[in-house]
Short mmCIF file of C-alpha atoms and ligand atoms in Angstrom, two decimals:
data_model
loop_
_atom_site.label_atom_id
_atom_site.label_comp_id
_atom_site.label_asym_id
_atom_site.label_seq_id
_atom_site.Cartn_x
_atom_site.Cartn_y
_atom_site.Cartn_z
CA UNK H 1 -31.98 -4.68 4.00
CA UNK H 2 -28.68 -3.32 2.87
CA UNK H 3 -26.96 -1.64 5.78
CA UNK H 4 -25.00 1.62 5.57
CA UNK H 5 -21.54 1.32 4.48
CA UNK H 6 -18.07 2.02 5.76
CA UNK H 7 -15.33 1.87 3.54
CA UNK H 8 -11.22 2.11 3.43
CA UNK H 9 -9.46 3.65 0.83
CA UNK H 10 -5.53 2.60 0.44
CA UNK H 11 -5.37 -1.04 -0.10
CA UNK H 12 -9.35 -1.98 -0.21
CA UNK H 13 -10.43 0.66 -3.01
CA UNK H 14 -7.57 1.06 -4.81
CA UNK H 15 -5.15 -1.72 -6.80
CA UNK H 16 -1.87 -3.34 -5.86
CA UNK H 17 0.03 0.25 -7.06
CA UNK H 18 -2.25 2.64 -4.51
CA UNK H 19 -4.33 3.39 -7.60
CA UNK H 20 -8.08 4.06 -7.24
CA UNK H 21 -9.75 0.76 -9.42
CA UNK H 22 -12.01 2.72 -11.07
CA UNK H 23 -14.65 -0.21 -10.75
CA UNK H 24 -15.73 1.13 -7.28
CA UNK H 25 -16.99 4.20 -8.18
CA UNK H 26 -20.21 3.42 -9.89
CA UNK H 27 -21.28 0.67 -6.46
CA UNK H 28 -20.45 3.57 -4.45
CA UNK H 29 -22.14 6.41 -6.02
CA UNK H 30 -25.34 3.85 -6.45
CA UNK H 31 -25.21 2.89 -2.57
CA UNK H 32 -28.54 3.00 -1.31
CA UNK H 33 -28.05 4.10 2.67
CA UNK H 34 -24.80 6.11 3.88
CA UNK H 35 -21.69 5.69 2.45
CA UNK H 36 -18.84 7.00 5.08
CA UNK H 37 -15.11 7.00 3.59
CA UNK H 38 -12.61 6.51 6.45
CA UNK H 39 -8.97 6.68 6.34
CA UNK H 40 -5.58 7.77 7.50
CA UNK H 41 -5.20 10.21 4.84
CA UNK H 42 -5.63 13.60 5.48
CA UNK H 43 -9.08 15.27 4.87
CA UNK H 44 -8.52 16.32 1.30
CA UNK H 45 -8.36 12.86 0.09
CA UNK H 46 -11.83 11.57 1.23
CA UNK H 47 -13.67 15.24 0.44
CA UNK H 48 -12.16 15.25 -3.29
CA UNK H 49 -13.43 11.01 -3.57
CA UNK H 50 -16.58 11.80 -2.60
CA UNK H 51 -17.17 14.76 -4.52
CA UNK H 52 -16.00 13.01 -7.76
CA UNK H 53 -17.22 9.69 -7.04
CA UNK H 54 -20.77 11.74 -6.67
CA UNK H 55 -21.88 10.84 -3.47
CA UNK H 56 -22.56 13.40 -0.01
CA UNK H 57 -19.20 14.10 2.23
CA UNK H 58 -19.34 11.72 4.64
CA UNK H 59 -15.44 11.36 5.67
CA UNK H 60 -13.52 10.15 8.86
CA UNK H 61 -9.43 11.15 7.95
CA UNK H 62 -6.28 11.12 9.82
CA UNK H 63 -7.16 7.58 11.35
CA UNK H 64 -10.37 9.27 13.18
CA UNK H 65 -8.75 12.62 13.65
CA UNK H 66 -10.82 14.23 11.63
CA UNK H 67 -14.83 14.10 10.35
CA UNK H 68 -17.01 15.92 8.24
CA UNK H 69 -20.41 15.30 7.61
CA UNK H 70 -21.97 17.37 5.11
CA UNK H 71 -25.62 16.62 6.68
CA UNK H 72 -24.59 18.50 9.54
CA UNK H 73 -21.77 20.36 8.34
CA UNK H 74 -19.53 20.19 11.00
CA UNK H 75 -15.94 19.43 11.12
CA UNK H 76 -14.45 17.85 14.07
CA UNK H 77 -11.44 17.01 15.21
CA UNK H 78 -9.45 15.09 18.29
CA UNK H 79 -5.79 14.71 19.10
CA UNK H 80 -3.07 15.95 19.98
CA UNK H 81 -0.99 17.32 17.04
CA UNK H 82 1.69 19.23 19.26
CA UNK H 83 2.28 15.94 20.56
CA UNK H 84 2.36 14.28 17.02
CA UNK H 85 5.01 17.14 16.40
CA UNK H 86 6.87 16.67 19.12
CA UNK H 87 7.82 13.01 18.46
CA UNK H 88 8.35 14.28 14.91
CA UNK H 89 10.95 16.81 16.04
CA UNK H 90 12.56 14.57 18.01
CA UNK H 91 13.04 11.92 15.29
CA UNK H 92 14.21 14.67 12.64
CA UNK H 93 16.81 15.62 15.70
CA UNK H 94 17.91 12.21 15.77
CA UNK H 95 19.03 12.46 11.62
CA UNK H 96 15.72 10.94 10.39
CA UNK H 97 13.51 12.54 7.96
CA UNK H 98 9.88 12.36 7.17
CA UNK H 99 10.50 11.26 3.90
CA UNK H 100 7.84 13.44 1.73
CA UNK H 101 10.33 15.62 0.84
CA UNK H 102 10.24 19.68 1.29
CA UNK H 103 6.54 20.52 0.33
CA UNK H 104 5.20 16.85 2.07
CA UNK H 105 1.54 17.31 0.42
CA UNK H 106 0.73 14.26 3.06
CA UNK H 107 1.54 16.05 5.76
CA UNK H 108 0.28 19.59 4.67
CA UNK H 109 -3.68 19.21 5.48
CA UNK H 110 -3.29 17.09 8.54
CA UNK H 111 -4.41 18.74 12.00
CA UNK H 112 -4.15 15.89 14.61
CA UNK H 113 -1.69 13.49 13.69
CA UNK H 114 1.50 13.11 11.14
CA UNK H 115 2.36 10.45 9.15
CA UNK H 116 5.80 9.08 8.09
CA UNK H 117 7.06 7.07 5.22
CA UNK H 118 7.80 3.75 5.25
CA UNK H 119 10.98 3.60 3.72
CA UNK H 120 12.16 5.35 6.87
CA UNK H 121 12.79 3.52 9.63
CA UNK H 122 10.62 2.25 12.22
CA UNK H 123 12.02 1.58 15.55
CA UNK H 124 13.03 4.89 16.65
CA UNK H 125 9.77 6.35 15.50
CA UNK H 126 7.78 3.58 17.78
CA UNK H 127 10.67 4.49 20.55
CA UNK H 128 9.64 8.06 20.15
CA UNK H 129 6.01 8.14 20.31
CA UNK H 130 5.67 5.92 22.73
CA UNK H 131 8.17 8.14 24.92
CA UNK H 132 5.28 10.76 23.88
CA UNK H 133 2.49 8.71 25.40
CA UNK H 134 1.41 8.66 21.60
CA UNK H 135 0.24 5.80 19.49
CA UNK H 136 1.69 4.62 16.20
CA UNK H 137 -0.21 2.83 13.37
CA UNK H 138 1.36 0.80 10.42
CA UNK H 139 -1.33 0.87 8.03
CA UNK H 140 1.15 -0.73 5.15
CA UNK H 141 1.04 3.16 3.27
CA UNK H 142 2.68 4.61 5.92
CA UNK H 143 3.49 5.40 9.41
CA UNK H 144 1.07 7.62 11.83
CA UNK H 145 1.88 9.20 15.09
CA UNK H 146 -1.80 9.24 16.63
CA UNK H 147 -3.16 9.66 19.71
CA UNK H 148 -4.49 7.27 22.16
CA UNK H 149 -8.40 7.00 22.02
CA UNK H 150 -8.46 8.21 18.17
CA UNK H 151 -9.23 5.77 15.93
CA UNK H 152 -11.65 5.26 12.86
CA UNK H 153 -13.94 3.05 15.54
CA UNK H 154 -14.56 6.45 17.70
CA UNK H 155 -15.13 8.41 15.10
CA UNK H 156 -17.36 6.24 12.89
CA UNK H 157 -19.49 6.06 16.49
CA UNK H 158 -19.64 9.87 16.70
CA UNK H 159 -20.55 10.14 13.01
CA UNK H 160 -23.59 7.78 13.25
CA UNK H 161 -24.51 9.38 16.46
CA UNK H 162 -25.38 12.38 14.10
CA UNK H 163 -26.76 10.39 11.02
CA UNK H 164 -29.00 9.31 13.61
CA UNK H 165 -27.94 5.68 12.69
CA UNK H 166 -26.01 2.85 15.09
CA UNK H 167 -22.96 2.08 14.47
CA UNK H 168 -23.69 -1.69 14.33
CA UNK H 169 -26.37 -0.62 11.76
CA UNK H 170 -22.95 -0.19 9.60
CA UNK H 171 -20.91 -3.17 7.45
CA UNK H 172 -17.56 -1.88 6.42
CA UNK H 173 -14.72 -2.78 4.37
CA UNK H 174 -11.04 -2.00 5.28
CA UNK H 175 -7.09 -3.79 4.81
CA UNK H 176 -4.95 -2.68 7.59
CA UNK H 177 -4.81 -2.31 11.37
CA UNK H 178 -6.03 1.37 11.18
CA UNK H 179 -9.51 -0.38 10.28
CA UNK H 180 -9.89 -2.39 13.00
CA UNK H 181 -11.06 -0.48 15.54
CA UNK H 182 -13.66 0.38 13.46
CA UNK H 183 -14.66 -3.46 12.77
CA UNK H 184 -14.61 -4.39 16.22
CA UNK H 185 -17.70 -1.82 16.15
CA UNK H 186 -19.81 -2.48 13.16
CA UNK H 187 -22.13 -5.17 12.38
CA UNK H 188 -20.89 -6.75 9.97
CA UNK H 189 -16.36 -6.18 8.82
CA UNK H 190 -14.80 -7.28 6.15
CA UNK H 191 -10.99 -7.54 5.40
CA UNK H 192 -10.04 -7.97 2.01
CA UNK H 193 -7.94 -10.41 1.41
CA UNK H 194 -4.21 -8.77 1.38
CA UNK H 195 -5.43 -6.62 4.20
CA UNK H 196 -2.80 -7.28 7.52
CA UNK H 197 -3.00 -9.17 10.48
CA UNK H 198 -4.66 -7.19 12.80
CA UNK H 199 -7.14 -6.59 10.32
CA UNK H 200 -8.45 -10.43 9.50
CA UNK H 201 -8.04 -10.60 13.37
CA UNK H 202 -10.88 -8.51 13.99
CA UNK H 203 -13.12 -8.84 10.87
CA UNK H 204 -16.06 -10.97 11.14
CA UNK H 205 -15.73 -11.98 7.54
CA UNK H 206 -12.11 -11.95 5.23
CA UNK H 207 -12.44 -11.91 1.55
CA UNK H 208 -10.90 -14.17 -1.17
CA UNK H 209 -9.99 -11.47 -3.72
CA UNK H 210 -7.66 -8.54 -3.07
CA UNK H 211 -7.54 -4.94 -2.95
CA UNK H 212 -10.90 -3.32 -5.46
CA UNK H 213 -11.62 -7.10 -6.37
CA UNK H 214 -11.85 -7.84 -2.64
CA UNK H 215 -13.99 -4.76 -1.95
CA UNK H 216 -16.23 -5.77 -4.94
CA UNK H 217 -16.48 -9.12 -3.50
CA UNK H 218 -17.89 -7.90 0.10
CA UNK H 219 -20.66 -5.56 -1.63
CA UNK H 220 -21.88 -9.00 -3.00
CA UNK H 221 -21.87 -10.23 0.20
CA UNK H 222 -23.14 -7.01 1.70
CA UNK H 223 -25.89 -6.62 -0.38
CA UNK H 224 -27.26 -10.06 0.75
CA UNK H 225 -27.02 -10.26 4.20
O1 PGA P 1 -3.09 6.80 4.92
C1 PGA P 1 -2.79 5.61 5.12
O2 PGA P 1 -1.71 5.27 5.62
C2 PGA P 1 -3.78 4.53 4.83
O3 PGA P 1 -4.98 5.07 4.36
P1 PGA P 1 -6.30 4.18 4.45
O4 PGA P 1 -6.77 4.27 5.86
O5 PGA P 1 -7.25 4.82 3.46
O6 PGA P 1 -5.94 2.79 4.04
MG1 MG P 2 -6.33 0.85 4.09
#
């Protein structure tokens, strides 16, 4: 039977330039069972996919900081964004910037964590939130300051918890270490094949095509198991 589906968006959906590969949309709208989107993007992101992609809101954002499920229609969220702005402040103090420039449209709809670019630097940003008690993911887009205990693993849980589904009911798809939380949870994970380290570490199952291709590749697989 073909299981529920959890799926990535930066780097599993989209093409080598962050662009969405418009092949996905038609297996995704067509998914029999649940589809949930989960990413570190802010909640925008997922809500406007699934609305144009056609499918219900199902969305974990912010790495697990954030979920909506339109079944229920509740929005919830965990973390601690004072902290996430705290370590921010601090690294702006220190001469650093964000690096999203004045209006930051990533940062503007995010409630529980903050994200940095990655063409700033690192180290004193790790230095920082760790200083914060805070947790700090490299998902390869960019930098999050999240805290400890969110993830998109506790969230998918809470989410299936009201689809009435278990989360090892779910297969997902994903590229970076923000995912694998999640696939130390679900059934059946797959990391496409540019996805990082931490990512093939925990998925059961690592494809041989890249980004959208890669995705495509694990429905196939999904669909059979
Ligand atoms: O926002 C990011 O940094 C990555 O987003 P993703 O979880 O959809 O890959
Ligand atoms: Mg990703």
């Amino acid at each position: 039977m073909t299981p529920p589906l959890a799926v990535d968006i930066d780097g599993t959906l989209t093409d080598g330039t962050g662009a969405l590969d418009p092949r996905v949309m038609t297996p995704l709208r067509e998914w029999p069972e649940p589809v949930v989107v989960a990413t570190g993007k802010a909640l925008p992101y997922p809500v406007a996919l699934c609305h144009f992609v056609g499918i219900p809101t199902r969305v974990v954002a912010e790495n697990g900081g954030a979920a909506y499920l339109e079944d229920d229609d509740e929005l919830v969220f965990v973390g601690d964004r004072e902290a996430a702005q705290r370590v921010v402040d601090a690294y702006r103090e220190r001469g650093y910037d964000l690096g999203y420039g004045d209006v930051d449209l990533t940062n503007r709809w995010r409630e529980t964590e903050l994200a940095v670019s990655l063409d700033q630097p690192l180290e004193p940003l790790r230095e920082l939130a760790a200083a914060e008690g805070m947790n700090l993911f490299d998902t390869g887009y960019a930098y999050h300051v999240t805290s400890p205990g969110v993830d998109k693993g506790t969230a998918l849980e809470a989410i299936c918890d009201r689809l009435d589904r278990s989360v090892e009911e779910f297969a997902m798809v994903g590229d970076s270490e923000n995912d694998a939380a999640a696939f130390e949870r679900v059934g059946h994970s797959y990391a496409v094949a540019n996805a990082d380290d931490a990512a093939k570490a925990t998925a059961d199952f690592e494809t041989e095509a890249s980004y959208a291709d890669g995705f495509l590749e694990a429905l196939d697989a999904i669909r059979s198991l």
